Structure formats: structure tokens, C-alpha cells
Short mmCIF file of C-alpha atoms in Angstrom, two decimals:
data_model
loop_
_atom_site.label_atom_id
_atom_site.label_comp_id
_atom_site.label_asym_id
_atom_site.label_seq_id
_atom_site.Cartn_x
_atom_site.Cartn_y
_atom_site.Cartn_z
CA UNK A 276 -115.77 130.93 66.16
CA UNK A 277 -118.73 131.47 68.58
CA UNK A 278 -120.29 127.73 67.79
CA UNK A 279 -116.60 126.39 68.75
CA UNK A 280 -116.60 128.53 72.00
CA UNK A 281 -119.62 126.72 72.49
CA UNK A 282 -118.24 123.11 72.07
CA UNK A 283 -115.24 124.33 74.24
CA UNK A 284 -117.62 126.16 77.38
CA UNK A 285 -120.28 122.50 76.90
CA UNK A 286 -117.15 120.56 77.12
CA UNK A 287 -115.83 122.04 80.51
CA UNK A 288 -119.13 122.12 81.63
CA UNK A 289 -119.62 126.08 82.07
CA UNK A 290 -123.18 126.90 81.44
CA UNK A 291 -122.86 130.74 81.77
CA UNK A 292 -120.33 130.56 79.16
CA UNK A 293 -122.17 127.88 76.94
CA UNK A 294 -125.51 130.55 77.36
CA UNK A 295 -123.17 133.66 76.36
CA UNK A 296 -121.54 132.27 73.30
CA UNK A 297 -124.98 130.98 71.92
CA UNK A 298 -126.07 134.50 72.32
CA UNK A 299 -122.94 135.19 69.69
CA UNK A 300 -124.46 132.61 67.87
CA UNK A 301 -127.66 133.82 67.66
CA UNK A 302 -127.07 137.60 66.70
CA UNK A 303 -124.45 136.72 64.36
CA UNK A 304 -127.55 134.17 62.62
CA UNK A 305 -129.74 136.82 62.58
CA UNK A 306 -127.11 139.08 61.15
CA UNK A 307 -126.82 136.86 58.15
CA UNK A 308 -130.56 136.19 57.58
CA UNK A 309 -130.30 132.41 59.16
CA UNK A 310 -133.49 133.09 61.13
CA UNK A 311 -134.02 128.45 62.02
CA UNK A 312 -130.19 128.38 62.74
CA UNK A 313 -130.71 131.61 65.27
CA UNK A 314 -133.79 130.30 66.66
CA UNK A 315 -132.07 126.98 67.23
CA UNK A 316 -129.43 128.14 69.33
CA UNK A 317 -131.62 130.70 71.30
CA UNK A 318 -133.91 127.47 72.16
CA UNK A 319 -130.15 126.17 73.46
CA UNK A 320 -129.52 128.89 75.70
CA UNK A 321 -133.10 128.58 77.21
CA UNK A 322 -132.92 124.98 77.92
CA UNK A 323 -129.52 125.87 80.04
CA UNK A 324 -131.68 127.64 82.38
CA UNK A 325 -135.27 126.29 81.78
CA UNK A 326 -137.11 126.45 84.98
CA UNK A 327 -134.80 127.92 87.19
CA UNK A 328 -136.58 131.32 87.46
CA UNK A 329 -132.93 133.31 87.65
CA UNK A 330 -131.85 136.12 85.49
CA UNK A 331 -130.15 133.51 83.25
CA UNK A 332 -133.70 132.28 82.27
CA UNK A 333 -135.19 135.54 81.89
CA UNK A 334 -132.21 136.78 79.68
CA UNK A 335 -132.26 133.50 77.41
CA UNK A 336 -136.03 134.22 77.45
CA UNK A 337 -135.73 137.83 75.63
CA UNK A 338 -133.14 136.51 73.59
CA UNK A 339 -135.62 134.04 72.10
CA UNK A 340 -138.11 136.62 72.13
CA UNK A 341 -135.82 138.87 70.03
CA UNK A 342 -135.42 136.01 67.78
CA UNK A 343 -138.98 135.26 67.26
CA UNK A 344 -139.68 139.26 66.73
CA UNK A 345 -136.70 139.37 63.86
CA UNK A 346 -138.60 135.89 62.57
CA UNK A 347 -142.46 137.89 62.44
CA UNK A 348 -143.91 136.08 65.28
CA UNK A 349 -144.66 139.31 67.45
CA UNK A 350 -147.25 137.54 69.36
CA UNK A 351 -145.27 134.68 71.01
CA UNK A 352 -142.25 136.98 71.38
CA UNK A 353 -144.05 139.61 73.86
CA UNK A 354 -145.33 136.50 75.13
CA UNK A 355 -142.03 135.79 76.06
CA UNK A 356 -140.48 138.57 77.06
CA UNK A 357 -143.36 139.23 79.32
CA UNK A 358 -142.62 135.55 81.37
CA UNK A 359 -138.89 137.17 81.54
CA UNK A 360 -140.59 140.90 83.10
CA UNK A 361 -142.34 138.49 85.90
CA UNK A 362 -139.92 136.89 87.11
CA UNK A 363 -137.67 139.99 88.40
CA UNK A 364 -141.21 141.34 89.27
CA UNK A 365 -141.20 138.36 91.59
CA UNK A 366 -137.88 139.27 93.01
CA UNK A 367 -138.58 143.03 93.23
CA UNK A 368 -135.39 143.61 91.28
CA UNK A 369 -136.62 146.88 89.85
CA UNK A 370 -133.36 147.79 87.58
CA UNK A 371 -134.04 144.55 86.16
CA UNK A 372 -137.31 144.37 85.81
CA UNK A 373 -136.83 148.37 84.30
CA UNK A 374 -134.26 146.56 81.35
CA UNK A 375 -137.08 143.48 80.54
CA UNK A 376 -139.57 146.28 80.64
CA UNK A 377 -137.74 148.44 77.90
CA UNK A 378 -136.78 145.12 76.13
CA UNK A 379 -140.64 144.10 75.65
CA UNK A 380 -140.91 147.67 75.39
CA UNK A 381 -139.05 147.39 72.04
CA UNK A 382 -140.57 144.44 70.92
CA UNK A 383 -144.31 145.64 71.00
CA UNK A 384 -143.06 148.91 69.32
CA UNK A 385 -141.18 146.52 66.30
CA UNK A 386 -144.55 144.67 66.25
CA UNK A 387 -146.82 147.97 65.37
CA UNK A 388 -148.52 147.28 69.33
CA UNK A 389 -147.46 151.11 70.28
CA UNK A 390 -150.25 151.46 72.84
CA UNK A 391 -148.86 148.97 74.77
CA UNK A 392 -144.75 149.81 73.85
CA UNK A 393 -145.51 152.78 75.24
CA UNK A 394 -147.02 151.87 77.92
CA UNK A 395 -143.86 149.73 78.82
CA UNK A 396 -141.62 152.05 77.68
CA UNK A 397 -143.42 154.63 80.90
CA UNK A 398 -142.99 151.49 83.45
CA UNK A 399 -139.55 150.88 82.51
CA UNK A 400 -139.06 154.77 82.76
CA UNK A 401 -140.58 154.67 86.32
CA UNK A 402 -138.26 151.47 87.47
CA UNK A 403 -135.24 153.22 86.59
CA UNK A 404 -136.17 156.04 88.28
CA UNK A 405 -137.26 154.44 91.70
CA UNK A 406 -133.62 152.72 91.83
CA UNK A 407 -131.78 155.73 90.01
CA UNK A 408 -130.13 154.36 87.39
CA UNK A 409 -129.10 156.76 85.38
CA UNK A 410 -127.97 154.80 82.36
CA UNK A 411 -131.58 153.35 81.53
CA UNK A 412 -133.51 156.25 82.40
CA UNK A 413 -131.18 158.13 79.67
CA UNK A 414 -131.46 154.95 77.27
CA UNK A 415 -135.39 155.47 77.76
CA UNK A 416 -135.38 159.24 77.35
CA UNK A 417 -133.39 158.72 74.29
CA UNK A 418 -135.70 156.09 73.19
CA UNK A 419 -139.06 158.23 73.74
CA UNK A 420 -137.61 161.45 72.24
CA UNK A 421 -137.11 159.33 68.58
CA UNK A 422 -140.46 158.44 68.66
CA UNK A 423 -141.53 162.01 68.89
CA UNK A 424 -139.22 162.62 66.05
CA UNK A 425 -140.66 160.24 64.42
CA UNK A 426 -144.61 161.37 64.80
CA UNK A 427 -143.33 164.83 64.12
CA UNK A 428 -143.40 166.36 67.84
CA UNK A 429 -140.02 168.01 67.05
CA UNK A 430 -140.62 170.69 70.14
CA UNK A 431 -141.21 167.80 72.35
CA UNK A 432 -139.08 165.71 71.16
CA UNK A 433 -136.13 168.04 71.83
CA UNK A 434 -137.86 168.52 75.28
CA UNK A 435 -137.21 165.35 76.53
CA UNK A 436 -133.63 165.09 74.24
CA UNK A 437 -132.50 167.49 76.12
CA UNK A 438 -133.27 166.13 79.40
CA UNK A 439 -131.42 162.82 78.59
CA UNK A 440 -128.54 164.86 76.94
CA UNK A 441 -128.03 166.30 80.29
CA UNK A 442 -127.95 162.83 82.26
CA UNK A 443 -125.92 161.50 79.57
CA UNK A 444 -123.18 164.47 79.97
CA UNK A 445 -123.42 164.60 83.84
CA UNK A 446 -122.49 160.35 84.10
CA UNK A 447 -120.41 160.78 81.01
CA UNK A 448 -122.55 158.20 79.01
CA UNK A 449 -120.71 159.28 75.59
CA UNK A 450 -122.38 156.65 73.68
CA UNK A 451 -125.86 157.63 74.61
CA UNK A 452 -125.13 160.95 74.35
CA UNK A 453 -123.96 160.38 70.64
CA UNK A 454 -127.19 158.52 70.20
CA UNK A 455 -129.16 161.37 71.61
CA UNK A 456 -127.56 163.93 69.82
CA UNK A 457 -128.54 162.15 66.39
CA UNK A 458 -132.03 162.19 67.52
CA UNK A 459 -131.56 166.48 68.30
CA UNK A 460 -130.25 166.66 64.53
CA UNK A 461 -133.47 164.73 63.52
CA UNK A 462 -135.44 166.74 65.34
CA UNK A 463 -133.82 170.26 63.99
CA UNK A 464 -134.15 168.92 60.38
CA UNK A 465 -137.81 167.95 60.33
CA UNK A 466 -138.07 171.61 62.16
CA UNK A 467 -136.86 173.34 58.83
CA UNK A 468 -140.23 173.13 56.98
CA UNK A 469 -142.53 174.42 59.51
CA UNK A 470 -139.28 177.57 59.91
CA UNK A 471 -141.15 181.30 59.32
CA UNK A 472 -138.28 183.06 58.01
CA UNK A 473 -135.39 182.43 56.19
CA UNK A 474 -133.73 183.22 59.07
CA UNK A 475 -135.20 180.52 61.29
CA UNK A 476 -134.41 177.57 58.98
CA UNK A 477 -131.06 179.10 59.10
CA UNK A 478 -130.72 178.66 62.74
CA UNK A 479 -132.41 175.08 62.61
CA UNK A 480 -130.26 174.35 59.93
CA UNK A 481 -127.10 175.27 61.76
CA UNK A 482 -128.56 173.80 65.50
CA UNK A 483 -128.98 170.41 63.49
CA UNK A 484 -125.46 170.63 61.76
CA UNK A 485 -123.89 171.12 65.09
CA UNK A 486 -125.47 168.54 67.09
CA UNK A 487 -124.71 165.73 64.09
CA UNK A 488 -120.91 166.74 63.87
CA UNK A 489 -120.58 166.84 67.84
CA UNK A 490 -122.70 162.92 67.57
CA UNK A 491 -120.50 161.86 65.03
CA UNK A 492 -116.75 162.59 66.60
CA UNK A 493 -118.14 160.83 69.76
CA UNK A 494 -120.12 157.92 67.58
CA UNK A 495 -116.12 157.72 65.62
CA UNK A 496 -114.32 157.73 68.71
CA UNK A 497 -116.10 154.73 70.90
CA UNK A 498 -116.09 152.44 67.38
CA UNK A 499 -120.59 152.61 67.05
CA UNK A 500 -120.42 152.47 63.16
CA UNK A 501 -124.61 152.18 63.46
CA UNK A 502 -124.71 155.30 64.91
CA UNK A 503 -121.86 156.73 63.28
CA UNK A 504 -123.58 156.04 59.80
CA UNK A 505 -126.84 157.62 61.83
CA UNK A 506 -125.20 160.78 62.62
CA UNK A 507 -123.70 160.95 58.75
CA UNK A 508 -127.26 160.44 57.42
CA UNK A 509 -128.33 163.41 59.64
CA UNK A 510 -125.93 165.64 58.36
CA UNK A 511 -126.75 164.88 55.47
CA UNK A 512 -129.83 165.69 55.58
CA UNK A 513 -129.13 169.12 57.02
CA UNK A 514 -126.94 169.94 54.28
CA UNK A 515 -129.07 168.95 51.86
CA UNK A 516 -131.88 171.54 53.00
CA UNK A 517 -129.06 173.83 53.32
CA UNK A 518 -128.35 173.43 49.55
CA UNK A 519 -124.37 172.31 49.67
CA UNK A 520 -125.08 169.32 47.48
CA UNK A 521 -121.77 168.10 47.48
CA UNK A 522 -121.37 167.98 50.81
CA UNK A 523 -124.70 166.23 51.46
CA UNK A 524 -123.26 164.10 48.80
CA UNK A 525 -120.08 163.28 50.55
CA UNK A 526 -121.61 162.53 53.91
CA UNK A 527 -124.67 160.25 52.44
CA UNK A 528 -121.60 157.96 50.86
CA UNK A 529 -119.66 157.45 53.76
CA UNK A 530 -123.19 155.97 55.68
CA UNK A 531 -123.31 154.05 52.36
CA UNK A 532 -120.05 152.52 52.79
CA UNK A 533 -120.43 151.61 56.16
CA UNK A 534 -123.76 149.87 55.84
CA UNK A 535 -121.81 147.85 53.04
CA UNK A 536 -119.33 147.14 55.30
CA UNK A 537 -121.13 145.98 58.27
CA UNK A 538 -124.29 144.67 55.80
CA UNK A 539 -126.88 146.52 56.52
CA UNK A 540 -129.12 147.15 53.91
CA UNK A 541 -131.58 149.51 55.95
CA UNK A 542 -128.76 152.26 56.19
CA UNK A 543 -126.85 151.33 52.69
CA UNK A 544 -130.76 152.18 50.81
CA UNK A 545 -131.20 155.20 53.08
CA UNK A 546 -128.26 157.42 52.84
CA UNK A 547 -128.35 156.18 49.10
CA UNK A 548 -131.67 157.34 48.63
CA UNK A 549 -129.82 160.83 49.86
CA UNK A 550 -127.10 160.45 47.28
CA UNK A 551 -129.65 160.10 44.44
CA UNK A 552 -131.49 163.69 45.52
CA UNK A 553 -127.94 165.41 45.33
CA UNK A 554 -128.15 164.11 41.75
CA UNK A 555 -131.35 165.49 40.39
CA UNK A 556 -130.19 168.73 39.21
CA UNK A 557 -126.70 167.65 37.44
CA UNK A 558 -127.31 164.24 36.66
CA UNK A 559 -131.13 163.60 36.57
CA UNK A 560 -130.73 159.95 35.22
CA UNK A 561 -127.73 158.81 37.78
CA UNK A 562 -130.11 160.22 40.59
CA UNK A 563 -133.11 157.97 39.28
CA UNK A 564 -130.73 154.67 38.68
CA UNK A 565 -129.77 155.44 42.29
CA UNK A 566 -133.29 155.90 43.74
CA UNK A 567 -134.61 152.62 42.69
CA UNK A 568 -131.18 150.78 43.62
CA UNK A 569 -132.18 152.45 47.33
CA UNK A 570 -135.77 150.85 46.68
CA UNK A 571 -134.78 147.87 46.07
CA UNK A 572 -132.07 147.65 49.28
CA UNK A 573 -135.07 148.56 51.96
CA UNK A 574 -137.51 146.29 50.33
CA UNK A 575 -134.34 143.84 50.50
CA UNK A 576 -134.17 144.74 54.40
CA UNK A 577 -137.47 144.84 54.95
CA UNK A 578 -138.39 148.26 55.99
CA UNK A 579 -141.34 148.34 53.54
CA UNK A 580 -142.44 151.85 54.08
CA UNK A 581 -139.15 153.30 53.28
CA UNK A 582 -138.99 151.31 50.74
CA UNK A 583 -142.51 152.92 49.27
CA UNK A 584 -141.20 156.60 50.12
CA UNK A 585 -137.82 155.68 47.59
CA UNK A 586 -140.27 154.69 44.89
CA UNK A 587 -141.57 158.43 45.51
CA UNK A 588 -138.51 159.92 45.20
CA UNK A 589 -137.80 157.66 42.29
CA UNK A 590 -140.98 158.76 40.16
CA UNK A 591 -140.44 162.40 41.43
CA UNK A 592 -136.56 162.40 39.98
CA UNK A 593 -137.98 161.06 36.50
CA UNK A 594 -140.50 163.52 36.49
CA UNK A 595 -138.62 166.61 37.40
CA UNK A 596 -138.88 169.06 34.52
CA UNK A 597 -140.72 167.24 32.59
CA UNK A 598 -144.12 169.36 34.01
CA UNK A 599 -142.95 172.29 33.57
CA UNK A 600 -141.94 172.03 30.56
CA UNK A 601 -145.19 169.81 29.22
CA UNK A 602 -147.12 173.27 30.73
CA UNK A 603 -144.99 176.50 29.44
CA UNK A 604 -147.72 177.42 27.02
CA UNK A 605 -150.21 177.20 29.35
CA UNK A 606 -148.48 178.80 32.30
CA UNK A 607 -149.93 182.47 33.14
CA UNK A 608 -146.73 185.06 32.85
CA UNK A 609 -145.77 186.11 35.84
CA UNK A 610 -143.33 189.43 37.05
CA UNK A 611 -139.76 188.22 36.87
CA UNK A 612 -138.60 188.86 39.91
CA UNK A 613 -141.40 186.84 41.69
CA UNK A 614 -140.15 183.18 42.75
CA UNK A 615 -141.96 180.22 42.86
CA UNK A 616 -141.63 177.31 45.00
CA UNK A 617 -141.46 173.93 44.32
CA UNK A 618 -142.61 171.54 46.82
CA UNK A 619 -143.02 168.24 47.55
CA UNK A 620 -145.05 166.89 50.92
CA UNK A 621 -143.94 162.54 50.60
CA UNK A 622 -145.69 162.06 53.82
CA UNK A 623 -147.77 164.46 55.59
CA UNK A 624 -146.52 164.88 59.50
CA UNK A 625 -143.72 162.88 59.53
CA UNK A 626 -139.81 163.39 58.15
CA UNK A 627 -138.12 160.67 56.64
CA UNK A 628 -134.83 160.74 55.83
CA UNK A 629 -134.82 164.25 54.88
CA UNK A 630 -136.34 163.86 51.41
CA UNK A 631 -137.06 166.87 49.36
CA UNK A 632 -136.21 169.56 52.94
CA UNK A 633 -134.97 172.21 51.12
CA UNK A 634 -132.52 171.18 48.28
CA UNK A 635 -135.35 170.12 45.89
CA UNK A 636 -137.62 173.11 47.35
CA UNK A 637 -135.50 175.90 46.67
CA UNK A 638 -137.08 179.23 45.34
CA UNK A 639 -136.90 178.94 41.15
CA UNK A 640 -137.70 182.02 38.70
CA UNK A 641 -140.70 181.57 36.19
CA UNK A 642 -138.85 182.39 32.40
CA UNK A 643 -140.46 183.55 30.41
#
């Protein structure tokens, strides 16, 4: 449909249409792993404007730059998206320049260049700020505070979530603010093992709970079924450290349905990965076949890290029990009524995707 609206807009001779149906083209290519055909038609939309220095060139210019980042050439797409930064730097459009600035932002970050993403990522902050516009300094905030999740600065990270949480209620942003609350959850749940009384993770636990269901009726309500699936695989993870299995269960398959439906991989492996750990004590088979099924969808998508973490969980799964019991004879008795904690660190410092929080830690009795 989008290649006909392009025939149709060439025909009449409308080169703003022409440039925003290739841009169809081009995400719906990259959507369906047809990285030449993508690049092919984001080459079209910059010869439309080639040379004209307007925001039509520097737009087609990040869109060829996004193409070239989802194709593994980080190098020529900052290139690129840097050309499109200068030229609103030349016109002193700072909102604009602020949106390039995140844009290149993003790709340096995709690219593993953080020193400079986040150097960006402070300009862009700065831009939006000088012209107020609320929208992008929120998108920003929203942007920085995942990062912290992500590095495990959960304090700070809910530091600056709250700050854009704020902006985002005060303009009535509600799709930002769903975003943002996801990243609160994210930040509550990777909270829970560092909590110093029971207590404490309770109050995480609950803080995280209520910050996914609030993200997910706005996520459901303005039709974001990324972020909807997002919000899902944070409660999910809550619940799982809370120990309700099946309802970690029942929110993990939802996100698995809906990155089936909208074919992505990335969120199809994750939230299955959280399926299989629901599994482990009922079903410890199921819960491996399911673990390496999730391996093999992120190594499918490309997210090769996660992809390493679910062939963790996977070996973990096969092996649970199987230690314990291997060791019984040589095990020193212990009191009855003193527990014993089994714990699993998959990556120091960071959380990812709730593996292990909780459900798979809780206190067990030594028998005898």
C-alpha cells in the first residue's frame, strides 16, 4: 500500500508526500528484515531533498541514518545524522536541532558509543530546555532515567523518572507518561534485591506493581502495544519476586502474544523467558523447553546478550535440584527451623528481565 501511495504522490508530483510514504516504506522494510529494499527507498527520500539544506533533507537524512544503524553500519549512520544536527544548527532552530540531537543521540547509544550518546542525549536535553518544549525534555528524561535502570542506578533513576512523570502529567503527555511509568516499575523491581527487610521488598514490590498497572491502562487505552507488552513484562516481573506464579505467568503470555502479533521477537523471547521461570517448580522440563525456545527468539532478533542470559536461565532450570540432591550426604545437618537461601546473581549490577528476583530465591528448609 505505501509503495502505491508512492507511485500515486510521484505521479501528481507531490514531493512531501512521495518523501512521507517512502518513510512507510522504509519502516515497514525494516519491520520485515528487508534491510537493501529499506535502504533503497530511504536513498529515495534523500534524493527528493538532496542539497536543499531544509528540514526535509535533514529528516530524510536520519531516516537513512536509522536505516544504516538497523543494517550495522553505526559509523556512517552518526555520520549522517550528524550532517542532519548542522543544518538546524545553521538555522538556530533549537527544538529541532534538540529532536536530531536525541535522534543521533539514539543512534550512538544502539552503536555501543555511550560517551558520546550521552553526551548528545545532555545537548538535546539543554535545547529543549532553552525553547521549553516540554514534550522532548520529558521524552529525554524518560530516555536518561532507562539508562540508569539499566546500569543499576535505581535511586537515580527514579530521581529523574519522577521529574519527567511530573512534566508528563502537568501537559497531559499520557503516552510518555505510560512509558515513564514502565521505566519506575523497572526501577522498583531491580530495587527488590538490594531491600533490608522483608518489609522493604514488600513496599518495592507493591510501588513497582502499582506503577506497571497504572502504565499499562494508559499504554491499552492510546493503542502502544510496544509499551503495553513493556508494562506486562514489568508486572511480571514484580509478581514473580512476589511469588504469585500464576499471575506472573498470565501477564508474561499476554507480552508473548503481542510480540507474535506485531513480530517482534525481542519481546516474544523475553516475557517467554518469564513464562519458563514460572515453570521450574511444577513443570521443570516445560520451563527448560521454554527457556531455550526464548534463546533462540533473541538470538533470532538479535539482542545477543539477552540471548546469553536465557542460556543461563536455561542451564540453571536443568540443573535445579539436581545439586542438592547430588550433595545430601555430604551436606552438614543443620537446625530445622533455619532457612536457606537459594540465589542466583546472572549478571552482577544490572537487572534483566527480572530473572531469578525472588520467585527462584525464596527461603527453602534443609530436610533432613
Amino acid at each position: 500500500v505505501a509503495r502505491e501511495a508512492v507511485s500515486l504522490f510521484k505521479e501528481g508530483k507531490d514531493q512531501q508526500g512521495e518523501a512521507a510514504a517512502l518513510e512507510v516504506v522504509v519502516r515497514s522494510c525494516l519491520v520485515a528484515k528487508k534491510g537493501s529494499e529499506a535502504l533503497r527507498a530511504a536513498n529515495e527520500a534523500l534524493a527528493i531533498y538532496q542539497g536543499s539544506a531544509s528540514d526535509g533533507e535533514s529528516c530524510a537524512l536520519l531516516l537513512v541514518a536509522k536505516t544504516k544503524q538497523a543494517l550495522g553500519d553505526s559509523g556512517e549512520a552518526q555520520e549522517l545524522a550528524q550532517k542532519a544536527v548542522d543544518i538546524f544548527e545553521k538555522k538556530g532552530d533549537r527544538q529541532m536541532q534538540g529532536v536530531t540531537l536525541k535522534q543521533l543521540a539514539d543512534i550512538c547509544l544502539a552503536g555501543g558509543h555511550n560517551i558520546d550518546g550521552w553526551q548528545y542525549t545532555r545537548e538535546a536535553l539543554e535545547c529543549f530546555r532553552e525553547v521549553g518544549y516540554k514534550r522532548g525534555e520529558a521524552s529525554t528524561i524518560c530516555q536518561i532515567a532507562a539508562a540508569h535502570v539499566e546500569n543499576g542506578v535505581f535511586e537515580e533513576a527514579l530521581r529523574i523518572g519522577d521529574e519527567g512523570i511530573a512534566i508528563c502529567r502537568e501537559k497531559n503527555y499520557r503516552q510518555l507518561l505510560g512509558a515513564t511509568l514502565n521505566v519506575i516499575a523497572d526501577a522498583h523491581v531491580g530495587q527488590l534485591r538490594f531491600a533490608r527487610s522483608d518489609q522493604q521488598e514488600q513496599q518495592m514490590n507493591w510501588k513497582a506493581r502499582l506503577a506497571g498497572k497504572e502504565a499499562l491502562g494508559i499504554l491499552q487505552s492510546v493503542g502502544d502495544r510496544v509499551g503495553e507488552a513493556n508494562s506486562l513484562k514489568s508486572l511480571a516481573s514484580a509478581f514473580l519476586n512476589y511469588g504469585n506464579a500464576a499471575e506472573a505467568r498470565s501477564k508474561a503470555k499476554q507480552a508473548v502474544e503481542i510480540g507474535k502479533v506485531i513480530g517482534n521477537k525481542q519481546i516474544e523471547g523475553e516475557n517467554l523467558l518469564l513464562v519458563a521461570q514460572t515453570k521450574i517448580h511444577e513443570n521443570k522440563e516445560e520451563g527448560a523447553r521454554l527457556a531455550r525456545l526464548s534463546e533462540k527468539l533473541l538470538r533470532e532478533a538479535g539482542v545477543a546478550s539477552a540471548a546469553r542470559n536465557a542460556g543461563d536461565v536455561y542451564d540453571f532450570i536443568r540443573g535445579y535440584g539436581v545439586a542438592a540432591k547430588e550433595t545430601k550426604k555430604d551436606r552438614i545437618q543443620q537446625p530445622l527451623d533455619l532457612k536457606t537461601d537459594i540465589t542466583v546473581d546472572i549478571e552482577e549490577g544490572k537487572h534483566r528481565l527480572g530473572y531469578f528476583h525472588g520467585f527462584t530465591a525464596r527461603a527453602v528448609r534443609p530436610r533432613s
